[in-house]
CSV table of C-alpha atoms in Angstrom, one decimal:
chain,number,residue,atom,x,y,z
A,229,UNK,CA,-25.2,-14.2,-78.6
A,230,UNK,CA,-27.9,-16.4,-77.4
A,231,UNK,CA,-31.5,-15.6,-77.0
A,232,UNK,CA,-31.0,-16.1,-73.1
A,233,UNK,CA,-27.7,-14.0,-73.2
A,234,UNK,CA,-29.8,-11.2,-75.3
A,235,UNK,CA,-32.4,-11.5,-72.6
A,236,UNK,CA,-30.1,-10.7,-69.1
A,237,UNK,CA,-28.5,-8.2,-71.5
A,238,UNK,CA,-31.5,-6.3,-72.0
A,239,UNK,CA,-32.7,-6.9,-68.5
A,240,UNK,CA,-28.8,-5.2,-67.5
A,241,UNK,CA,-29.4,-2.5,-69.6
A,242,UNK,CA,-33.0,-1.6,-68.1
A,243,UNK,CA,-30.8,-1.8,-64.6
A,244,UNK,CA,-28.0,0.5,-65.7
A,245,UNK,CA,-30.8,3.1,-66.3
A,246,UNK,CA,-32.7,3.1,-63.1
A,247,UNK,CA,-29.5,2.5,-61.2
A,248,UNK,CA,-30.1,-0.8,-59.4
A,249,UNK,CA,-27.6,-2.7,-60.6
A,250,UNK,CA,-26.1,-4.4,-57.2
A,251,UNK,CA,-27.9,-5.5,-53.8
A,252,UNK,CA,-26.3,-2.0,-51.9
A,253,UNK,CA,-27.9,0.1,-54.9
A,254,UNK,CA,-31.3,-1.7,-54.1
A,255,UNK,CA,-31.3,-1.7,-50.5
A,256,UNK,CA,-30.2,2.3,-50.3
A,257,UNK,CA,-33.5,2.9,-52.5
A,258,UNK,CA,-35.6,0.6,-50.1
A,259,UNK,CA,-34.3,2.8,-47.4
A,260,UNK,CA,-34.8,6.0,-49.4
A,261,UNK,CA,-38.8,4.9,-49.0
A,262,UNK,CA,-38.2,3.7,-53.3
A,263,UNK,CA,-40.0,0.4,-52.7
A,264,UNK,CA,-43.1,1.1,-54.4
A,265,UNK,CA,-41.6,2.8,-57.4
A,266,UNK,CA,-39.3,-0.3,-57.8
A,267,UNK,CA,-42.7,-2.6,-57.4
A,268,UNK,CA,-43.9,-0.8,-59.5
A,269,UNK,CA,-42.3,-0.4,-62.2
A,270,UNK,CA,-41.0,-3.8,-62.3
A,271,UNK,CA,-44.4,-5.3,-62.7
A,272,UNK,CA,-45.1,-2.9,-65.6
A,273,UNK,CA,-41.8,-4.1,-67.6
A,274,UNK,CA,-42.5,-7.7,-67.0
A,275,UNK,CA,-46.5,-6.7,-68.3
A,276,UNK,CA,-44.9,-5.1,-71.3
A,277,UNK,CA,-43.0,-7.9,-71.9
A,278,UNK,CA,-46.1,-11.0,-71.8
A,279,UNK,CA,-48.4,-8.0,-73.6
A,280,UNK,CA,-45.5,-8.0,-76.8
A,281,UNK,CA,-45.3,-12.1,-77.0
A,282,UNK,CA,-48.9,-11.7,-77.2
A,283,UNK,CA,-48.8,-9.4,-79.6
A,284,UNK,CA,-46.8,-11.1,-81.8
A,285,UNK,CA,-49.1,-14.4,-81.5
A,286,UNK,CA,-51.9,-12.2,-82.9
A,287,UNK,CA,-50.2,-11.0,-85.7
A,288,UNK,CA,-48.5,-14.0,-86.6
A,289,UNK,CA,-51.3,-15.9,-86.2
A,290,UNK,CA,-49.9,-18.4,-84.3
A,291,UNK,CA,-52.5,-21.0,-83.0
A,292,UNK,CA,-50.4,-23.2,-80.6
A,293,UNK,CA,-48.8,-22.1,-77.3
A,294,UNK,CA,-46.3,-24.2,-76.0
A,295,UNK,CA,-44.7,-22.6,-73.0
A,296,UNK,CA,-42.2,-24.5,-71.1
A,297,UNK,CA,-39.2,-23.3,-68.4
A,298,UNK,CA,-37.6,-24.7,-65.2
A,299,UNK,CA,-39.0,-25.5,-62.3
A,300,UNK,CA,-40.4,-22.3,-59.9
A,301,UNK,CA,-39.9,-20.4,-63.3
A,302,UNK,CA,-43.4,-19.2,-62.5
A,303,UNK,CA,-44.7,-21.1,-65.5
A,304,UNK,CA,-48.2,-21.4,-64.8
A,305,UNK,CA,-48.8,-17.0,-63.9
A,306,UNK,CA,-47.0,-16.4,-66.9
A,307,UNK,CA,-49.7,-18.6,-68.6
A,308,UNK,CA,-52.6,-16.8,-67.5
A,309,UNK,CA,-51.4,-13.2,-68.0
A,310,UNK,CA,-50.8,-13.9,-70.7
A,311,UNK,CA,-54.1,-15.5,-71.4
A,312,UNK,CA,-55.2,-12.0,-70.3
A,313,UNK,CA,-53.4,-10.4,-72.7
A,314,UNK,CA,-54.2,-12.6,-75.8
A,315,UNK,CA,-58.0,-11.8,-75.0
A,316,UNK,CA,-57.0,-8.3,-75.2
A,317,UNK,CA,-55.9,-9.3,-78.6
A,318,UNK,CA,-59.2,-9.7,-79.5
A,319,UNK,CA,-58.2,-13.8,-79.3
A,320,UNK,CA,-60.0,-16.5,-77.2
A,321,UNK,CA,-57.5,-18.4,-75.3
A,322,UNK,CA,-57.5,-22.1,-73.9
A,323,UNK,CA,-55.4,-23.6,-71.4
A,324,UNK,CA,-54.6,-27.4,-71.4
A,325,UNK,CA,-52.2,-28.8,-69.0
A,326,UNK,CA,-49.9,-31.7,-69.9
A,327,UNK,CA,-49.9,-33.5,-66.5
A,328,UNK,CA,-53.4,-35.1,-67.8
A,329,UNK,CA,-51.4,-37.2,-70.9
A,330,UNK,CA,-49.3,-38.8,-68.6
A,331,UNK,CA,-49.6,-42.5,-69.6
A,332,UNK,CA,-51.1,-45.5,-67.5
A,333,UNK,CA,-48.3,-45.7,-63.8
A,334,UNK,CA,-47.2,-49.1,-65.0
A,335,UNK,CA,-46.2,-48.0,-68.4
A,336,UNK,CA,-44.1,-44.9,-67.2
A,337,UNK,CA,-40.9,-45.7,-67.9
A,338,UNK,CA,-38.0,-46.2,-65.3
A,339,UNK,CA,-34.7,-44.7,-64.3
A,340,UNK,CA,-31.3,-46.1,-63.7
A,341,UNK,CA,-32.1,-47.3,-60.1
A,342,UNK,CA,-35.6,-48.5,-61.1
A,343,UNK,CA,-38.1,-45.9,-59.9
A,344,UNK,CA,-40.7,-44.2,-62.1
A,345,UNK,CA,-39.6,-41.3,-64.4
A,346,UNK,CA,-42.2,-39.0,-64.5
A,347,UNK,CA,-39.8,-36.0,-65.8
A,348,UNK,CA,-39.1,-37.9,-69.0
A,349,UNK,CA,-40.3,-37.2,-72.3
A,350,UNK,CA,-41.8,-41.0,-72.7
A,351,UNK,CA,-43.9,-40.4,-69.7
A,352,UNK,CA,-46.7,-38.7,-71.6
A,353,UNK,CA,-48.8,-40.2,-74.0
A,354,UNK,CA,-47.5,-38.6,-77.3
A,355,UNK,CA,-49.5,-39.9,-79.8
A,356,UNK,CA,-52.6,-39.5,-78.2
A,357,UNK,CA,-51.5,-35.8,-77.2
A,358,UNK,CA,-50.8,-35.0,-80.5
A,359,UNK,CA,-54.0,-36.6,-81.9
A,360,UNK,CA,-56.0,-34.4,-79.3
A,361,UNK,CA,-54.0,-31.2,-80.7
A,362,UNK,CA,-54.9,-31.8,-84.1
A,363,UNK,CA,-58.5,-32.5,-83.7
A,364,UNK,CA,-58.9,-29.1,-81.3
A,365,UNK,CA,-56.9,-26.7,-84.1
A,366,UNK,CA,-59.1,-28.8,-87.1
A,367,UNK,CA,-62.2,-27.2,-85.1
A,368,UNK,CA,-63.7,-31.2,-83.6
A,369,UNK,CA,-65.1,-31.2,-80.6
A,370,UNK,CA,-62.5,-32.5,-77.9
A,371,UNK,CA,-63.0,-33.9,-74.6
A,372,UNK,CA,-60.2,-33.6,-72.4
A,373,UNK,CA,-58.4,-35.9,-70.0
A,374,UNK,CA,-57.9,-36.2,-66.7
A,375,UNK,CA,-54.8,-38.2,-65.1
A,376,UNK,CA,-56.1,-39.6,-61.2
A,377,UNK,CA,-52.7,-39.4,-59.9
A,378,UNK,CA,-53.8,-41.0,-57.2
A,379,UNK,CA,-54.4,-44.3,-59.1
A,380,UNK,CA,-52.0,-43.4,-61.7
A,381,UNK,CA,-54.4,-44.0,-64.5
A,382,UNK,CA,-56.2,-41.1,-67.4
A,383,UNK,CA,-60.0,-41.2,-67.3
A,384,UNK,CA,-62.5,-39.2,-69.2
A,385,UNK,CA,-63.1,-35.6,-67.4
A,386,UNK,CA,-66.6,-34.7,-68.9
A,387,UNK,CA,-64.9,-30.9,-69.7
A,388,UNK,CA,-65.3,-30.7,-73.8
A,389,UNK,CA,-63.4,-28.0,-76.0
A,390,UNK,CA,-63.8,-27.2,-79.3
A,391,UNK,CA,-61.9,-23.8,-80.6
A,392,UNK,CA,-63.1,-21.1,-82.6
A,393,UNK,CA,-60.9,-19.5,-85.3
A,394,UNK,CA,-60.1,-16.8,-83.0
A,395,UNK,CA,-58.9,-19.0,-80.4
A,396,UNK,CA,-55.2,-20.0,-78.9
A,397,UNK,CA,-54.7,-23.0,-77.5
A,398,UNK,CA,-51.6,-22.4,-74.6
A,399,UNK,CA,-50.0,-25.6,-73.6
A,400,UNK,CA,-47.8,-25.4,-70.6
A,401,UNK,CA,-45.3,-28.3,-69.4
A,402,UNK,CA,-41.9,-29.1,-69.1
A,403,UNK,CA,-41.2,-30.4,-72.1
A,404,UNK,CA,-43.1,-27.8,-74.6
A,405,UNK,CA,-39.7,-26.9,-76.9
A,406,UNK,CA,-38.8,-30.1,-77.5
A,407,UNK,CA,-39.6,-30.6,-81.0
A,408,UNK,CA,-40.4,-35.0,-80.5
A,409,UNK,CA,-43.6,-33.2,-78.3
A,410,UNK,CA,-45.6,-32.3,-81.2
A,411,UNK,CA,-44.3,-34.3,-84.2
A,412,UNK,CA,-47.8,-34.2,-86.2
A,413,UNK,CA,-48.3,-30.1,-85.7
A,414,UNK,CA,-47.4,-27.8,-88.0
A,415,UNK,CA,-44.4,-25.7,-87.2
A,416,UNK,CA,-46.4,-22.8,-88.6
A,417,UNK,CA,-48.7,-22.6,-86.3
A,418,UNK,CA,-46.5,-23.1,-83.5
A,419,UNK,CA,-45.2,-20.3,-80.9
A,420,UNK,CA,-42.9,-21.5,-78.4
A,421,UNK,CA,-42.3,-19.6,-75.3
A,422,UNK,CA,-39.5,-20.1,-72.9
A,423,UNK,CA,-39.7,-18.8,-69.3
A,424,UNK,CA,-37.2,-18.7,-66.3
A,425,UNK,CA,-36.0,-16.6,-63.5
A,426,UNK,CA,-32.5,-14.7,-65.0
A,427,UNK,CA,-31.7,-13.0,-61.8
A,428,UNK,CA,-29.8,-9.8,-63.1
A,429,UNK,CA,-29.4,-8.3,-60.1
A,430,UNK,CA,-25.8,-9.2,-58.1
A,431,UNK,CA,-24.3,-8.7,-55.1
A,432,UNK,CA,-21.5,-6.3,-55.6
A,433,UNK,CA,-19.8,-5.2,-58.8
A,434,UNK,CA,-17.8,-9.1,-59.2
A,435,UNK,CA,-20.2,-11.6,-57.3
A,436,UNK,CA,-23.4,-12.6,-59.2
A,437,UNK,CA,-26.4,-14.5,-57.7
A,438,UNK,CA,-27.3,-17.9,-59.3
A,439,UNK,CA,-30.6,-18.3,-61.4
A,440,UNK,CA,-30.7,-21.2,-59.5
A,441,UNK,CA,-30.5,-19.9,-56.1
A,442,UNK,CA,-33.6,-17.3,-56.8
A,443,UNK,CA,-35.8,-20.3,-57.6
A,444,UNK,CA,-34.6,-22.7,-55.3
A,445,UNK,CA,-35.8,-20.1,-52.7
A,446,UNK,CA,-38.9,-19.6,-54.4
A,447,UNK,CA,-40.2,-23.3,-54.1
A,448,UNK,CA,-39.0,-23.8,-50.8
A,449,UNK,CA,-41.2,-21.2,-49.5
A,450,UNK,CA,-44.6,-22.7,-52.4
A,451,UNK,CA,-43.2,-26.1,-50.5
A,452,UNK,CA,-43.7,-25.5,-47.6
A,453,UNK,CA,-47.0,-22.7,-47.8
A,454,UNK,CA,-49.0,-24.8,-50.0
A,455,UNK,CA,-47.4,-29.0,-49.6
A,456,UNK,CA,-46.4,-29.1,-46.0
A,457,UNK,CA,-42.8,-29.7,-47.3
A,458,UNK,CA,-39.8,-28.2,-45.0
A,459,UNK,CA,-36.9,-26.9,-46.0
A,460,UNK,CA,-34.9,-29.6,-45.4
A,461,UNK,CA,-36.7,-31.8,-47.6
A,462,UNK,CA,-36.9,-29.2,-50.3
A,463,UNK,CA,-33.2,-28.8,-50.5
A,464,UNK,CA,-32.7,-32.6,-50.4
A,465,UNK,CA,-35.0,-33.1,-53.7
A,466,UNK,CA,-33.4,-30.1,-55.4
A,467,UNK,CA,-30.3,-31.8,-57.2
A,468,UNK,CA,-32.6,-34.5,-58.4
A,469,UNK,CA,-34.8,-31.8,-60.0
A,470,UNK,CA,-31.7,-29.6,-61.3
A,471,UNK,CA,-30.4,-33.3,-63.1
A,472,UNK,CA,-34.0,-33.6,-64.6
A,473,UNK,CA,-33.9,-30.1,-65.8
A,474,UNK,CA,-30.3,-30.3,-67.3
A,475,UNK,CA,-31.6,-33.2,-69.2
A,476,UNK,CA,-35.2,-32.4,-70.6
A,477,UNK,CA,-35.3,-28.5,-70.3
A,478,UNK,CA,-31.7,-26.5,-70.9
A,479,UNK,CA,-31.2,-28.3,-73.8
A,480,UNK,CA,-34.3,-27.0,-76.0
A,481,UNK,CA,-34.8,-23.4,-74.6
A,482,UNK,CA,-32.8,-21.8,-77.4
A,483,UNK,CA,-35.7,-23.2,-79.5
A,484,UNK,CA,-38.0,-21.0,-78.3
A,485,UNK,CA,-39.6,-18.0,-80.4
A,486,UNK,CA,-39.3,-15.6,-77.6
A,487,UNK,CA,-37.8,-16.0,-73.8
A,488,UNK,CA,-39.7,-14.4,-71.0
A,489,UNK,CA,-37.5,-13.5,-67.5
A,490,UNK,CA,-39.8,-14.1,-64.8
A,491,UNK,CA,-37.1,-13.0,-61.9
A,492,UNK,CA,-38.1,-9.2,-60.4
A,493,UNK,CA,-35.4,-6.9,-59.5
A,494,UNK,CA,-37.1,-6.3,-56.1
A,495,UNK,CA,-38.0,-10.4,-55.3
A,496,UNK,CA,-35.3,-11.3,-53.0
A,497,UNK,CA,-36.0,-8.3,-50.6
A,498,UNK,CA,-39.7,-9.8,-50.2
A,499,UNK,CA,-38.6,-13.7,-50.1
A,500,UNK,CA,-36.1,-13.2,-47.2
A,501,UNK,CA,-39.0,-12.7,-45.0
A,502,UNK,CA,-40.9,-16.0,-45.9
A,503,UNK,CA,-37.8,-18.2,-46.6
A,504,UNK,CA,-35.7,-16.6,-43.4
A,505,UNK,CA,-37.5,-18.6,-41.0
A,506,UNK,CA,-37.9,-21.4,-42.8
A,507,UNK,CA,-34.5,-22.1,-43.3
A,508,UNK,CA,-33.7,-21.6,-40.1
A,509,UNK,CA,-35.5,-24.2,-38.9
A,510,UNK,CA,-33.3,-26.9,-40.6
A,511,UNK,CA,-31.1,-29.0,-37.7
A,512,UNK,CA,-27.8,-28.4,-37.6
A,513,UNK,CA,-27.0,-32.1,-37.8
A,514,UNK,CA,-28.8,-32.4,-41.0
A,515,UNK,CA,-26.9,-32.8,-44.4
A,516,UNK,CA,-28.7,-30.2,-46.0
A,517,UNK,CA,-28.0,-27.7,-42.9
A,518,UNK,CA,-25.0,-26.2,-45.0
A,519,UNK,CA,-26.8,-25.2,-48.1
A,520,UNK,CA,-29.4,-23.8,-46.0
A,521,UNK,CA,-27.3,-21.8,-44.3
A,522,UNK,CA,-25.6,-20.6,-47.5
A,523,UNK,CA,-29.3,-19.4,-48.8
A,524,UNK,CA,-30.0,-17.4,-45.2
A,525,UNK,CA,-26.9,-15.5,-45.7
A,526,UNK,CA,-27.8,-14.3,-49.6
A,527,UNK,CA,-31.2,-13.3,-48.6
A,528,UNK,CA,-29.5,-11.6,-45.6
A,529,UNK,CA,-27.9,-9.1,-47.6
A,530,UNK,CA,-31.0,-7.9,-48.6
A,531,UNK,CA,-33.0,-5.1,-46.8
A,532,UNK,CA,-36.5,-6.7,-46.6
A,533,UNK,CA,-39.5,-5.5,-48.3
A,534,UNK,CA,-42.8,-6.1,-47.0
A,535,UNK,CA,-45.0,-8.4,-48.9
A,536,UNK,CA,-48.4,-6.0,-48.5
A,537,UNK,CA,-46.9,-3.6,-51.8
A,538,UNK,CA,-46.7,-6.6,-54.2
A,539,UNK,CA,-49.8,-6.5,-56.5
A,540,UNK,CA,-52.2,-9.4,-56.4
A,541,UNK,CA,-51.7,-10.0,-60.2
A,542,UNK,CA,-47.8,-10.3,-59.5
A,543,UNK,CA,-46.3,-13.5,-60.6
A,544,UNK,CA,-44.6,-13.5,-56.9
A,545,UNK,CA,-48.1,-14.1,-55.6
A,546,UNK,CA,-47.7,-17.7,-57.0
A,547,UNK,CA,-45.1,-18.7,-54.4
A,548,UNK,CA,-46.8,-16.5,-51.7
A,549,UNK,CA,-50.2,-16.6,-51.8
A,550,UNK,CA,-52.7,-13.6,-52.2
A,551,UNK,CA,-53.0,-13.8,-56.4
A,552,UNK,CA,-56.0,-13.2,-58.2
A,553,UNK,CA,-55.5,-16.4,-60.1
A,554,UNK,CA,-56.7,-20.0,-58.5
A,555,UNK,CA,-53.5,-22.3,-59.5
């Protein structure tokens, strides 16, 4: 069995015991006045969960984070709970983010019809990526980039780092498990963590609800909350980040150490409110008015939730708004 197979097992398990295996057994507990609980206790197992990877960093050891996962996987929360939790530890974590060791505009590499790749591997500067790792886990003192996306060129940032032997250094980006990222580091000190939202939870005993689906709805609603994007235009890009993701993420997440499931039993109940009237404002006479009516009739199955009960530490929040965390 696969580590992500092992994973939605596990999570299928925990949903056999608190009897919330289908959308009917969820909405009858909304109605029942369950929400909370459910909330609740579905932000405690995905704590549990970050709180044992970080666990296991400590007692391995384990130096380098490299945390990758699709996109709306909720990457960058996962990141800095579980930054919490390594400081629990007793270890003093460090977040860098790989969008700053993007290379110069004109030598990003280009696609098949001649526009700029930024989603492949050859986009970043890798040797000077990797020569910035090893200086930071040798104990120099580092200072960082910054890529002006605007201009499309890396300058200086004036933010220094130099790490203590306590320290973790967490790395998050989409290409963090493959293995041509960090060619000069040590596999030893390497812990790769893999993170995506496995929706469990299915409609009725024989239809499931695609992985896919839970997060294209979660970035239409960060679209258009927090980039002025509509629904339209979301769904129109979405293909062309699925192919990216088919080709530079799927393919490495069985190397990670451990596999984190970001989706929440509960999150569609809460979603449908946001995402409902987006969706609905898509034209009828627009190409992507099918698939948007597709995605209003799954979240209408589900009896709605009101966002008010979702903690701000909730890795929801991220798509949202209201988190603890400035992103």
């Amino acid at each position: 069995m696969s580590k992500l197979e092992t994973v939605m097992a596990e999570y299928r398990q925990w949903q056999e015991i608190v009897r919330l295996n289908t959308v009917a057994d969820l909405n009858n507990a909304v109605r029942a006045g369950l929400a909370p609980f459910i909330i609740n206790v579905t932000e405690a197992l995905q704590e549990r969960r970050i709180a044992a990877v970080a666990d296991e960093i400590q007692r391995t050891g384990k130096r380098l984070v490299l945390l990758a996962g699709p996109s709306s996987s909720g990457k960058t929360t996962t990141s800095k709970r579980l930054a919490i939790q390594l400081g629990a530890c007793g270890l003093m974590p460090h977040t860098i983010s790989m969008d700053n060791y993007f290379v110069n505009r004109e030598q990003t590499p280009r696609d098949e019809k001649g526009e700029y790749d930024f989603e492949c591997l050859q986009a970043l500067d890798i040797p000077f990526f990797n020569e910035q790792l090893s200086e930071l886990l040798d104990g120099k003192k580092v200072e960082l980039p910054r890529y002006d996306f605007q201009t499309g060129h890396r300058r200086n940032s004036g933010e220094h780092l130099t790490m203590q032997e306590c320290d973790v250094l967490i790395v998050e980006g989409i290409h963090a498990l493959n293995p041509d990222l960090t060619p000069e580091i040590s596999d030893d000190i390497q812990f790769r963590l893999y993170v995506s939202a496995l929706t469990t939870i299915q409609l009725d005993e024989q239809r499931r609800i695609s992985t896919s689906d839970n997060r294209l709805l979660r970035r239409i609603i960060r679209d258009k909350k927090f980039r002025g994007y509509s629904a339209e235009e979301t769904i129109r890009r979405w293909p062309s980040v699925r192919a990216g993701e088919e080709k530079w993420i799927f393919p490495f997440q069985e190397n990670c150490d451990r596999m984190i499931n970001s989706a929440l039993l509960y999150e569609l109940a809460v979603l449908r409110n946001y995402v409902m009237p987006t969706l609905e404002q898509v034209p009828v006479d627009a190409p992507e008015y099918e698939e948007a009516l597709r995605l209003r009739q799954l979240v209408g199955f589900f009896e709605p939730i009101p966002d008010k009960q979702i903690p701000p530490t909730s890795l929801l929040r991220e798509f949202l708004g209201g988190s603890v965390f400035k992103y």
